[in-house]
mmCIF file of the N, C-alpha and C atoms, coordinates in Angstrom:
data_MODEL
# 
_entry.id   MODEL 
# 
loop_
_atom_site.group_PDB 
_atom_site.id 
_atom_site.type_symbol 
_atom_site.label_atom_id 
_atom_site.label_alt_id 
_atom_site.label_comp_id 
_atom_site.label_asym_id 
_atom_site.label_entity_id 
_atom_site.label_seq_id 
_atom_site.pdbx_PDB_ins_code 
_atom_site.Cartn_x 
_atom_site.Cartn_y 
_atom_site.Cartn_z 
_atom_site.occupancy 
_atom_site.B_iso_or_equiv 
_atom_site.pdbx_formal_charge 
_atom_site.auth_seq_id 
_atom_site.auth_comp_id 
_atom_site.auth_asym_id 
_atom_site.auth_atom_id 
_atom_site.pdbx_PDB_model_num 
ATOM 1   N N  . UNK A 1 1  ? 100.409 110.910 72.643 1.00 0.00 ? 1  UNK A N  1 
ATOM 2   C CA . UNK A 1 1  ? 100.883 109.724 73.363 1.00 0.00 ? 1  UNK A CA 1 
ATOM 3   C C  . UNK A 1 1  ? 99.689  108.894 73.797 1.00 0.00 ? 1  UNK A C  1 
ATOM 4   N N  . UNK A 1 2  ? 99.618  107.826 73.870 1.00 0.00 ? 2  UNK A N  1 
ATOM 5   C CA . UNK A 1 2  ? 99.249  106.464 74.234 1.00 0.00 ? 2  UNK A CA 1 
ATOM 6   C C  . UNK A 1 2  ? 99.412  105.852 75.211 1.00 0.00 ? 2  UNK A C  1 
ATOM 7   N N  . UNK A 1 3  ? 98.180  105.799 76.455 1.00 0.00 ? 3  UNK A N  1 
ATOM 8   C CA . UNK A 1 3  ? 98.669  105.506 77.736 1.00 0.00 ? 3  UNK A CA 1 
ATOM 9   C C  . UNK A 1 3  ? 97.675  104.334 78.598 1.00 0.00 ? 3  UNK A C  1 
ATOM 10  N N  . UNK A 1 4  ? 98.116  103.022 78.790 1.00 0.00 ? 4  UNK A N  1 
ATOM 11  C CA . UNK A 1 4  ? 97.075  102.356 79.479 1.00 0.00 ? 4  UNK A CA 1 
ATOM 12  C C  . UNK A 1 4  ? 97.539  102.581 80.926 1.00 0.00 ? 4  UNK A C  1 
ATOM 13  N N  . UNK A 1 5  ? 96.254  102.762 81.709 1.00 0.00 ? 5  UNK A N  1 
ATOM 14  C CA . UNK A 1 5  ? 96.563  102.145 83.267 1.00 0.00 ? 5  UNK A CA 1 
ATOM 15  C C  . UNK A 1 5  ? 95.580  100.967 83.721 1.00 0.00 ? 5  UNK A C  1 
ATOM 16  N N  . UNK A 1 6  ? 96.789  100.098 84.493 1.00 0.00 ? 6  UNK A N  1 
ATOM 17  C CA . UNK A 1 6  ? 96.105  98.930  85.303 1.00 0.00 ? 6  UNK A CA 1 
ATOM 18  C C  . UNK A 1 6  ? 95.618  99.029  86.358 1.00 0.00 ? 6  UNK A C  1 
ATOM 19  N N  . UNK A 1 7  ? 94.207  98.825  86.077 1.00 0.00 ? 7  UNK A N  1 
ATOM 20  C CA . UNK A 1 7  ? 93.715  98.794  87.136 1.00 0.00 ? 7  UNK A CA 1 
ATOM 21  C C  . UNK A 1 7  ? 93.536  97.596  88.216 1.00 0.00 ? 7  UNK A C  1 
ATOM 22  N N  . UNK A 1 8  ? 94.276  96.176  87.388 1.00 0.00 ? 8  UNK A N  1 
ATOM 23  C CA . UNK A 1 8  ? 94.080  94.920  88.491 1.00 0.00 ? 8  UNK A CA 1 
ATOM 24  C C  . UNK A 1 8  ? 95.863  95.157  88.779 1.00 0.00 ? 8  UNK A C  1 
ATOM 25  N N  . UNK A 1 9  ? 96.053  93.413  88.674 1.00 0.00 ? 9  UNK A N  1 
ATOM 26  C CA . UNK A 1 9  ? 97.334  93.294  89.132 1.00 0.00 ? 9  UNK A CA 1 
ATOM 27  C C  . UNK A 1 9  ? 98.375  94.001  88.620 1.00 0.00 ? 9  UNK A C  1 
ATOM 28  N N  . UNK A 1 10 ? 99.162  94.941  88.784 1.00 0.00 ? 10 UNK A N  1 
ATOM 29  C CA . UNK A 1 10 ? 100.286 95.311  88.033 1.00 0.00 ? 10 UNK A CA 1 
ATOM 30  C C  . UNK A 1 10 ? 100.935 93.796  86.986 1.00 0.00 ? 10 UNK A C  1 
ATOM 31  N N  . UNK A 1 11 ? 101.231 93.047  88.170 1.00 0.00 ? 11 UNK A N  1 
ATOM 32  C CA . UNK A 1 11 ? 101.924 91.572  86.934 1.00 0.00 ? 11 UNK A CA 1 
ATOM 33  C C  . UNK A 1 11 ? 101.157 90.861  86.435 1.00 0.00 ? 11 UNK A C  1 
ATOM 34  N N  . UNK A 1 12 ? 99.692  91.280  86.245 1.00 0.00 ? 12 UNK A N  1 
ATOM 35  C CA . UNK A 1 12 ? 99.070  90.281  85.322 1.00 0.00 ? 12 UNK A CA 1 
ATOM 36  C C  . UNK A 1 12 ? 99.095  91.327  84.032 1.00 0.00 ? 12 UNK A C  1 
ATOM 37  N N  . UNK A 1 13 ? 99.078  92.641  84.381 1.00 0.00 ? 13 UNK A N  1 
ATOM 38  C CA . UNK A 1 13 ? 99.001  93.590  83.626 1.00 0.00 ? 13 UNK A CA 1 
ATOM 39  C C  . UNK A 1 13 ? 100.072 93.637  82.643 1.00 0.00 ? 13 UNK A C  1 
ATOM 40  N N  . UNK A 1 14 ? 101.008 93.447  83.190 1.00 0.00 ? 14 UNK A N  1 
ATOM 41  C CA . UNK A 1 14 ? 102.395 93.430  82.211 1.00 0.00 ? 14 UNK A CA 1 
ATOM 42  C C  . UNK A 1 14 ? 102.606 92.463  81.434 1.00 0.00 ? 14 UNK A C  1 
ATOM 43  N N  . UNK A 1 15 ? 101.874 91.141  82.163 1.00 0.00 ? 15 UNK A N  1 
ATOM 44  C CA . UNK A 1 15 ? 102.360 89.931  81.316 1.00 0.00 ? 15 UNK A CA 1 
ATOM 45  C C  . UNK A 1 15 ? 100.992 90.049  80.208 1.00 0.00 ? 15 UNK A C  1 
ATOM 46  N N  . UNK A 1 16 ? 99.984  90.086  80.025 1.00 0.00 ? 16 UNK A N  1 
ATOM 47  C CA . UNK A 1 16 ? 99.153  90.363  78.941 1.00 0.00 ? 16 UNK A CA 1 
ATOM 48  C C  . UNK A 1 16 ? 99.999  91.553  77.856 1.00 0.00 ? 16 UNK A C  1 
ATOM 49  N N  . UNK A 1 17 ? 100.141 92.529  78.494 1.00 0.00 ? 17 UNK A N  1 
ATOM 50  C CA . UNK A 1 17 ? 101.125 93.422  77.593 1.00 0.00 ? 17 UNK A CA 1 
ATOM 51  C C  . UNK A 1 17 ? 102.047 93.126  76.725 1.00 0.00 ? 17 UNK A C  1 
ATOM 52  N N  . UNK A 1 18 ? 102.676 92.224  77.715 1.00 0.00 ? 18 UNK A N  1 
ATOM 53  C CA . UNK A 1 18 ? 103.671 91.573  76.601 1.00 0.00 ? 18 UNK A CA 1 
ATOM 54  C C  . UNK A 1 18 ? 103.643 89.955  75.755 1.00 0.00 ? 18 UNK A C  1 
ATOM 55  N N  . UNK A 1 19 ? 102.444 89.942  76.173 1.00 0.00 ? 19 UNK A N  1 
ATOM 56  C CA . UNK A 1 19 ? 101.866 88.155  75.682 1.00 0.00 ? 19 UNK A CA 1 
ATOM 57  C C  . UNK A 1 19 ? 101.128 88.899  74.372 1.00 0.00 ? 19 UNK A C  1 
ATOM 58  N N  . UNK A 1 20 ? 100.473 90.071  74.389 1.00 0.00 ? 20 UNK A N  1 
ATOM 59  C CA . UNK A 1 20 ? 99.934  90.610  73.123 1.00 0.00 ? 20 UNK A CA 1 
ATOM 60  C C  . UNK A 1 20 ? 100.612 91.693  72.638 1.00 0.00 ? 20 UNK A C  1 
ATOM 61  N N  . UNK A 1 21 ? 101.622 92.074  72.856 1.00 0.00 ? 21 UNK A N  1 
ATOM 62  C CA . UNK A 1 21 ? 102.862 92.825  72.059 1.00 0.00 ? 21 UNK A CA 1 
ATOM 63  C C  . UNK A 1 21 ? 102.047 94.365  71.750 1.00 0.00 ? 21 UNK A C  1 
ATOM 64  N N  . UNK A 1 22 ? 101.182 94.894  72.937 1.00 0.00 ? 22 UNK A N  1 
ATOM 65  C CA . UNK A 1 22 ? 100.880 96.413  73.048 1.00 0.00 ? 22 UNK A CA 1 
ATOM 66  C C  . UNK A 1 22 ? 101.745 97.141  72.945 1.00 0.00 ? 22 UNK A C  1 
ATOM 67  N N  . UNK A 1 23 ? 101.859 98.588  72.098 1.00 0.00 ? 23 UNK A N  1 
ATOM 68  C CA . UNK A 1 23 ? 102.632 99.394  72.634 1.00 0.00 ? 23 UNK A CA 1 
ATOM 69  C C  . UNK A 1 23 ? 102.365 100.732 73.457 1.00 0.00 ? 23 UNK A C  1 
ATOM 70  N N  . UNK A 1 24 ? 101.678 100.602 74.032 1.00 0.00 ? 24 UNK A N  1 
ATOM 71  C CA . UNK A 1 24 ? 101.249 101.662 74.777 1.00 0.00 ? 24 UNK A CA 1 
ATOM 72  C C  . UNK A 1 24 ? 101.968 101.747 76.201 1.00 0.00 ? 24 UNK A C  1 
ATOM 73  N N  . UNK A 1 25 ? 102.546 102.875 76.984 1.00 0.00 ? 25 UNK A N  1 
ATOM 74  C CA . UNK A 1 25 ? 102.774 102.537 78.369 1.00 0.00 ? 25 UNK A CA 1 
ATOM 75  C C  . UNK A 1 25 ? 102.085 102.690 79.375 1.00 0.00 ? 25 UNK A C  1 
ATOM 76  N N  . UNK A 1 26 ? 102.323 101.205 80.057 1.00 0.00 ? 26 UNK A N  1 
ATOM 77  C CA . UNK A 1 26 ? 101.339 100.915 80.830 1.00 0.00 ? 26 UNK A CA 1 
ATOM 78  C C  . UNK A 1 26 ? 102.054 101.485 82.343 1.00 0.00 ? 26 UNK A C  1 
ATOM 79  N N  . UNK A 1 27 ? 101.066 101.781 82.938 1.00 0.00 ? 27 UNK A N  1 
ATOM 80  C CA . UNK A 1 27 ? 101.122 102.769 83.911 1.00 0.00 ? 27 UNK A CA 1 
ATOM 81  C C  . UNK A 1 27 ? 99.894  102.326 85.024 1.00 0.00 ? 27 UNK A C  1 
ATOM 82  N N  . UNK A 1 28 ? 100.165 102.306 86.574 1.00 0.00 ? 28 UNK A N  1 
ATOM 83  C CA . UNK A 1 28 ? 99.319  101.500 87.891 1.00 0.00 ? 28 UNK A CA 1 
ATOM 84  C C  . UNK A 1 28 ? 98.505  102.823 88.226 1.00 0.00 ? 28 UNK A C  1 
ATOM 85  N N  . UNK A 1 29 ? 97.287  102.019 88.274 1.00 0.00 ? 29 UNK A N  1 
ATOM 86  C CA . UNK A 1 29 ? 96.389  102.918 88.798 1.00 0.00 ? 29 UNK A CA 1 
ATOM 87  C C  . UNK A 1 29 ? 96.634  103.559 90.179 1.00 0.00 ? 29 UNK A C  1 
ATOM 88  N N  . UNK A 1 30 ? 96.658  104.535 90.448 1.00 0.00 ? 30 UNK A N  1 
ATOM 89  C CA . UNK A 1 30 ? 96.625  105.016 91.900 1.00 0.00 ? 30 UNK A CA 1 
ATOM 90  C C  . UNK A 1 30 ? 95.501  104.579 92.593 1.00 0.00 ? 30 UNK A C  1 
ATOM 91  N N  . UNK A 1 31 ? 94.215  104.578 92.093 1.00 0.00 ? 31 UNK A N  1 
ATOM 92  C CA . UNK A 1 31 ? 92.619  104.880 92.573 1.00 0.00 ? 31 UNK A CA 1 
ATOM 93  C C  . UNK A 1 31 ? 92.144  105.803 92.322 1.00 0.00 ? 31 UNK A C  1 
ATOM 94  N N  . UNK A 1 32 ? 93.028  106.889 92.278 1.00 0.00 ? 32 UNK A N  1 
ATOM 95  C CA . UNK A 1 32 ? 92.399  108.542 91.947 1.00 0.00 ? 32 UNK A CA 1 
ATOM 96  C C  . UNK A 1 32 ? 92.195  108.642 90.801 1.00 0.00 ? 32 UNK A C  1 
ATOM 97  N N  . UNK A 1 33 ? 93.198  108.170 89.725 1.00 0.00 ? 33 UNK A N  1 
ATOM 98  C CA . UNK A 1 33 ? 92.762  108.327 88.311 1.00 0.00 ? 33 UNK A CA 1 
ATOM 99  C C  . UNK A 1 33 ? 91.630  107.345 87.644 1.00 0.00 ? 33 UNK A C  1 
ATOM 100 N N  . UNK A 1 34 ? 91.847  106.492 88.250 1.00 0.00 ? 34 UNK A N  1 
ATOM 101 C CA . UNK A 1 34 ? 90.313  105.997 87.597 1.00 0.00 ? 34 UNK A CA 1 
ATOM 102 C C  . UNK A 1 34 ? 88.939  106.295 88.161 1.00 0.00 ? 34 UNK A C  1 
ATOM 103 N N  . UNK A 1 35 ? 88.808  106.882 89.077 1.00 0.00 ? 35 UNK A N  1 
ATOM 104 C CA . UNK A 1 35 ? 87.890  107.676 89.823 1.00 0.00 ? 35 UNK A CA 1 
ATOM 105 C C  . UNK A 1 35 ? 87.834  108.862 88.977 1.00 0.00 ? 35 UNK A C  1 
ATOM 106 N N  . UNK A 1 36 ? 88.676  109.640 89.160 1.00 0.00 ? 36 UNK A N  1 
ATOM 107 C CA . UNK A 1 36 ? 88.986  111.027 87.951 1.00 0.00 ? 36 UNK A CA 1 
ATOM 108 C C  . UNK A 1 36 ? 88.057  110.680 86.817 1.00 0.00 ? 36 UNK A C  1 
ATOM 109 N N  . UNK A 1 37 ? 88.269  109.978 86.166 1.00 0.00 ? 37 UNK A N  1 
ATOM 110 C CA . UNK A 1 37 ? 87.547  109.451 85.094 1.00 0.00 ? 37 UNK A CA 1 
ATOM 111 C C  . UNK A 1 37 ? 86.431  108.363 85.247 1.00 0.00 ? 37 UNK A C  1 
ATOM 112 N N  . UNK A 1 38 ? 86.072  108.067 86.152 1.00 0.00 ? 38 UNK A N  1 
ATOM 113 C CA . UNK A 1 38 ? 85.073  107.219 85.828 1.00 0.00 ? 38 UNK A CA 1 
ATOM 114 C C  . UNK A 1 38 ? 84.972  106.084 85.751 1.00 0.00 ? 38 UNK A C  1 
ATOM 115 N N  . UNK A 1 39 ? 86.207  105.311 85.599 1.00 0.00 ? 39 UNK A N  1 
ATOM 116 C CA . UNK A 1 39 ? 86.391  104.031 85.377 1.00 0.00 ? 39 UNK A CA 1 
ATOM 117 C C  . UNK A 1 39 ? 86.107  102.660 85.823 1.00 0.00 ? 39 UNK A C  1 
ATOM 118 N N  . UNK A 1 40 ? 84.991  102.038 85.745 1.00 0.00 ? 40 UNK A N  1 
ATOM 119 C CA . UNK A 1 40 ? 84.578  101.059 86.731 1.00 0.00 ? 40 UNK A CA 1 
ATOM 120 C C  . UNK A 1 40 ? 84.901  99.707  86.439 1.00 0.00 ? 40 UNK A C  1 
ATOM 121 N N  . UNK A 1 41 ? 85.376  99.964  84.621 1.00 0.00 ? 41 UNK A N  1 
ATOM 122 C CA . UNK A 1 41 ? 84.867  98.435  84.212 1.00 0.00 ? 41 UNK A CA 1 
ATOM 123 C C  . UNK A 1 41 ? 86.549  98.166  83.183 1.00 0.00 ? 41 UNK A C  1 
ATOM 124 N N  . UNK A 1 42 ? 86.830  97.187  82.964 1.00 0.00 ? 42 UNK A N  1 
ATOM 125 C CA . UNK A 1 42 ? 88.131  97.066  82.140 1.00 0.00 ? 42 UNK A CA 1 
ATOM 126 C C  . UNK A 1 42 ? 87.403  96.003  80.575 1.00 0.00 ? 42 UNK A C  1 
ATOM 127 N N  . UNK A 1 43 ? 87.714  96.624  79.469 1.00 0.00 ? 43 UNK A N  1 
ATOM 128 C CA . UNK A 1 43 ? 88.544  98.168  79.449 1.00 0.00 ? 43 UNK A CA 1 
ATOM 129 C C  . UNK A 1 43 ? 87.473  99.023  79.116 1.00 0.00 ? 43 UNK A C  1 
ATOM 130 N N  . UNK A 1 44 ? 88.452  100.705 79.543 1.00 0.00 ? 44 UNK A N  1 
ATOM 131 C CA . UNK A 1 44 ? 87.277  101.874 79.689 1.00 0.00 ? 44 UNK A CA 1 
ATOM 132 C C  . UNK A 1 44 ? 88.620  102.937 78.816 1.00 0.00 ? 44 UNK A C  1 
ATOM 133 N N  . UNK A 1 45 ? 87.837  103.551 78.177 1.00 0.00 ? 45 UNK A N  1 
ATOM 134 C CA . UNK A 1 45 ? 89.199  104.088 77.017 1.00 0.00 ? 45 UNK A CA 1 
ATOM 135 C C  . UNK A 1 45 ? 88.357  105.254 77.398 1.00 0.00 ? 45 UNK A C  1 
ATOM 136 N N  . UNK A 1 46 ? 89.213  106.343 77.880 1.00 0.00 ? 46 UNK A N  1 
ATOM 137 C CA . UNK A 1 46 ? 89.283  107.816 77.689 1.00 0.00 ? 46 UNK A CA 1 
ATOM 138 C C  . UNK A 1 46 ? 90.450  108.568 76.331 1.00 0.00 ? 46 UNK A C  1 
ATOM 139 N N  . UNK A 1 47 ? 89.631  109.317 76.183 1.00 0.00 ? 47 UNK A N  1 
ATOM 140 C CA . UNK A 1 47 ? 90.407  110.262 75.173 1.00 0.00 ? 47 UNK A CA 1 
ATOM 141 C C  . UNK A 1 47 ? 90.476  111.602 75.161 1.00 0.00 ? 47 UNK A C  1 
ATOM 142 N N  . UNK A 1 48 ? 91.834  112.368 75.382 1.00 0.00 ? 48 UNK A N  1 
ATOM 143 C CA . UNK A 1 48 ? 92.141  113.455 76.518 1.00 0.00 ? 48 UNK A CA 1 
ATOM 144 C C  . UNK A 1 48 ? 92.729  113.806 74.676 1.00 0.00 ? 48 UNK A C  1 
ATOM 145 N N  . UNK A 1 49 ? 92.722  115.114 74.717 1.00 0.00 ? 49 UNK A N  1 
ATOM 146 C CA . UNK A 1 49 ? 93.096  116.040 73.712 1.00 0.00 ? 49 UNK A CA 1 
ATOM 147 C C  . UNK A 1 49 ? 94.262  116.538 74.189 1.00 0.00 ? 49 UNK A C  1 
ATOM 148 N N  . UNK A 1 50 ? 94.876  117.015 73.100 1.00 0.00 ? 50 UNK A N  1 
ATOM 149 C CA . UNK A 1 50 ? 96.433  117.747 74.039 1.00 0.00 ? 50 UNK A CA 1 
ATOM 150 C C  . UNK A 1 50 ? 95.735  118.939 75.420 1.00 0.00 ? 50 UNK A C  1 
ATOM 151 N N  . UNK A 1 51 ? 94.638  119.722 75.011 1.00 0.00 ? 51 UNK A N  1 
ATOM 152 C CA . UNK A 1 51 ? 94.591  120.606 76.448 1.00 0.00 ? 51 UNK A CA 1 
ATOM 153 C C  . UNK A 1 51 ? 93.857  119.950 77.669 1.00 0.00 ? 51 UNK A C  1 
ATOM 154 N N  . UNK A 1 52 ? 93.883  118.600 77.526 1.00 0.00 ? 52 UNK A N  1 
ATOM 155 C CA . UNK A 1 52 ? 93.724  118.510 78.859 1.00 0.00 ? 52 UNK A CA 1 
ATOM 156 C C  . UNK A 1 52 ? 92.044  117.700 78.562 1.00 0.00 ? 52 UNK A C  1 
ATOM 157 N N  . UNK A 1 53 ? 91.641  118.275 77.822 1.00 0.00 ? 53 UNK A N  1 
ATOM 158 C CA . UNK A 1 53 ? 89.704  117.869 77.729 1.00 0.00 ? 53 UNK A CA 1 
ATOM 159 C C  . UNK A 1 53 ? 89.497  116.778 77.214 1.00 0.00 ? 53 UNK A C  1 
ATOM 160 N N  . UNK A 1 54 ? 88.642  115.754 77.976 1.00 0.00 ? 54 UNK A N  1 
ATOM 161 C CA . UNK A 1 54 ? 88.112  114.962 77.581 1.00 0.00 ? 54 UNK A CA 1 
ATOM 162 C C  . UNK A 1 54 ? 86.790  114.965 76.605 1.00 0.00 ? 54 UNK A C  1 
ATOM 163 N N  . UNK A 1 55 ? 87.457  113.862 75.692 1.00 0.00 ? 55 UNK A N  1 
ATOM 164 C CA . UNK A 1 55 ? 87.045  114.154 74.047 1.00 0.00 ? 55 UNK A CA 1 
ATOM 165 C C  . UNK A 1 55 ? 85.904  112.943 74.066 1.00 0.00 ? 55 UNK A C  1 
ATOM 166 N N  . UNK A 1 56 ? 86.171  111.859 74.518 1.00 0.00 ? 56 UNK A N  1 
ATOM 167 C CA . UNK A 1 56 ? 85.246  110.524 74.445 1.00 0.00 ? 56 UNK A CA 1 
ATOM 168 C C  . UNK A 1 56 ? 85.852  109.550 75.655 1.00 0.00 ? 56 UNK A C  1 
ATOM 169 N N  . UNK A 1 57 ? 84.494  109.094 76.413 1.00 0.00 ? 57 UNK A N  1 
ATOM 170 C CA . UNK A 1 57 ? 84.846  107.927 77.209 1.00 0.00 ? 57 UNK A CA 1 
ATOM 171 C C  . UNK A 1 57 ? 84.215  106.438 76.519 1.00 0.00 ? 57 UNK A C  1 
ATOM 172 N N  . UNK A 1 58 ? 84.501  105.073 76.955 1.00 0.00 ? 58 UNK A N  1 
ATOM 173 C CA . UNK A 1 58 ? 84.081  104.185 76.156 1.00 0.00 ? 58 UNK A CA 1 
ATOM 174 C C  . UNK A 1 58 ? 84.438  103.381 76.744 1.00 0.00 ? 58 UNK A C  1 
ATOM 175 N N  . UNK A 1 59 ? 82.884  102.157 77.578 1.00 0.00 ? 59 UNK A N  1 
ATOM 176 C CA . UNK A 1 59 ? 82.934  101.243 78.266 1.00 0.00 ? 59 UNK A CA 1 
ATOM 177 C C  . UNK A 1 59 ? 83.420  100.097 77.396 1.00 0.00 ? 59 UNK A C  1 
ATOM 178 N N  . UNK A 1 60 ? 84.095  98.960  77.236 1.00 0.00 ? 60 UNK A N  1 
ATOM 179 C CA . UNK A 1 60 ? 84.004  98.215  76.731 1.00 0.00 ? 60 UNK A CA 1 
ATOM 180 C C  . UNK A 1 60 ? 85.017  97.972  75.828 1.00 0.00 ? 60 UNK A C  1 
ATOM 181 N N  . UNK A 1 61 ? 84.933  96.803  74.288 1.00 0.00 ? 61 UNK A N  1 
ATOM 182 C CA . UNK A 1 61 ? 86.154  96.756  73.698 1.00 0.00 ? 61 UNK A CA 1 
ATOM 183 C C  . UNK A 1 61 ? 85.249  97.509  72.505 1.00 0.00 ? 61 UNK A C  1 
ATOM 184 N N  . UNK A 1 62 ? 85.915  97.472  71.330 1.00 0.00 ? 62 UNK A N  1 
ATOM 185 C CA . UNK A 1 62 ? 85.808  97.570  69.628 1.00 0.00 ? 62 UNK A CA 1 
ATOM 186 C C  . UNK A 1 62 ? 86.174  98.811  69.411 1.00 0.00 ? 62 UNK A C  1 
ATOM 187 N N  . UNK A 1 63 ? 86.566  99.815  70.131 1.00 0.00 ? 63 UNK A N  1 
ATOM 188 C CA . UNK A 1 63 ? 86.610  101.182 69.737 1.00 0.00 ? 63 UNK A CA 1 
ATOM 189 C C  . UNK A 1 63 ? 87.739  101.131 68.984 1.00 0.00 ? 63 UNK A C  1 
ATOM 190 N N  . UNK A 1 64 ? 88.012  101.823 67.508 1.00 0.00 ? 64 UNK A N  1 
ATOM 191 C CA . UNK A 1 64 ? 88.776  102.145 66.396 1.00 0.00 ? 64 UNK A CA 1 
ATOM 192 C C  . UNK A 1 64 ? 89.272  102.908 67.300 1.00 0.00 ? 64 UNK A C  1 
ATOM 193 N N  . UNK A 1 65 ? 90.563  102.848 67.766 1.00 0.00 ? 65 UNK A N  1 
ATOM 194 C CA . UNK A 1 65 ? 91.607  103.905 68.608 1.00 0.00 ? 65 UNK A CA 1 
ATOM 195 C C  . UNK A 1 65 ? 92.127  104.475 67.336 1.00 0.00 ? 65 UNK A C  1 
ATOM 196 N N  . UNK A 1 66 ? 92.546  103.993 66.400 1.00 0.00 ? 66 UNK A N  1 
ATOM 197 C CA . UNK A 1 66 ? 93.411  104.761 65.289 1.00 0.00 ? 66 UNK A CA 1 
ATOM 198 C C  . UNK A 1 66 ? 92.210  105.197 64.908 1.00 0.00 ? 66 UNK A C  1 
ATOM 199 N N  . UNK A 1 67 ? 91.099  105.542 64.437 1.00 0.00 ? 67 UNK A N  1 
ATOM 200 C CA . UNK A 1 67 ? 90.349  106.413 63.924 1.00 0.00 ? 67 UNK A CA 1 
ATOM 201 C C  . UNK A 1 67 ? 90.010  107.356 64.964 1.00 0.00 ? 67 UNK A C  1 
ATOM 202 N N  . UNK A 1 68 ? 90.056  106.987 66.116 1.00 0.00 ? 68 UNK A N  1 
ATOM 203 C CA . UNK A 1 68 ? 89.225  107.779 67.221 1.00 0.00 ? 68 UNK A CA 1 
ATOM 204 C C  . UNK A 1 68 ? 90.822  109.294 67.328 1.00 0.00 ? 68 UNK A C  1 
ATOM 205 N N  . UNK A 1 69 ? 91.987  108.589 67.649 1.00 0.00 ? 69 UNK A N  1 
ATOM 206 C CA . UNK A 1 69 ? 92.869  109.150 67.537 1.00 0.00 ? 69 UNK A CA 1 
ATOM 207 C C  . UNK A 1 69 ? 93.296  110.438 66.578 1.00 0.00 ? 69 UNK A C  1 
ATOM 208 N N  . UNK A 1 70 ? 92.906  109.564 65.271 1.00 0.00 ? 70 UNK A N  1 
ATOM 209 C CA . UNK A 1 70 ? 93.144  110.872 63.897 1.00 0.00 ? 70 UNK A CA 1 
ATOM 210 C C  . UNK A 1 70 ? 92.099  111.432 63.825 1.00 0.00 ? 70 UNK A C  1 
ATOM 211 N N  . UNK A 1 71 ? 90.896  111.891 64.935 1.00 0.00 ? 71 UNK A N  1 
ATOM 212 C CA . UNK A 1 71 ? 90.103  112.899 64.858 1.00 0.00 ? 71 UNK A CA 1 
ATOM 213 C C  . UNK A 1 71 ? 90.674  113.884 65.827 1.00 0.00 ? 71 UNK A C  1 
ATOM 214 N N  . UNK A 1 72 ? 91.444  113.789 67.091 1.00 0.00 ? 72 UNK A N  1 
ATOM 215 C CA . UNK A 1 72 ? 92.195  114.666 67.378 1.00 0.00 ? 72 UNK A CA 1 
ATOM 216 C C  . UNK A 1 72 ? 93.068  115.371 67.297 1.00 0.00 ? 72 UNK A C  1 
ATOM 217 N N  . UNK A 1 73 ? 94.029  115.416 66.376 1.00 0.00 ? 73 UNK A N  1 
ATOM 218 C CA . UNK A 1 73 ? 94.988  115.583 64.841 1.00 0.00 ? 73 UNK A CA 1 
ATOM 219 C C  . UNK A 1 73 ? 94.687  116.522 64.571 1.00 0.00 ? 73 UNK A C  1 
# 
């Protein structure tokens, strides 16, 4: 599964979501989870394996999610 969280406005968050037709679910930051991880800067892509372990973090944009993805497969 495929999961963004917002870390600004929830409704600016949604309306980009659906102004660029993402399908990922988007989900509000608490504070804890982006702390959990590290997250300072938007966007910051973590990649969690099914047990739980973080596989790759990644400040910034260009990351191949579908390639990054079918290495955890």
């Amino acid at each position: 599964a495929v999961y963004a969280i917002a870390m600004d406005e929830p409704v600016d968050s949604r309306a980009l979501f659906d102004e660029k037709h993402y399908s990922p679910t988007l989900l509000l930051d608490d504070k804890d989870t982006s702390a959990r991880y590290g997250a300072t800067t938007i966007p910051y892509t973590v990649l969690v394996d099914r047990a739980g372990n973080v596989r790759r973090a990644v400040t910034g944009g260009g990351l191949d999610l579908e390639a990054e993805l079918a290495k955890l497969q």
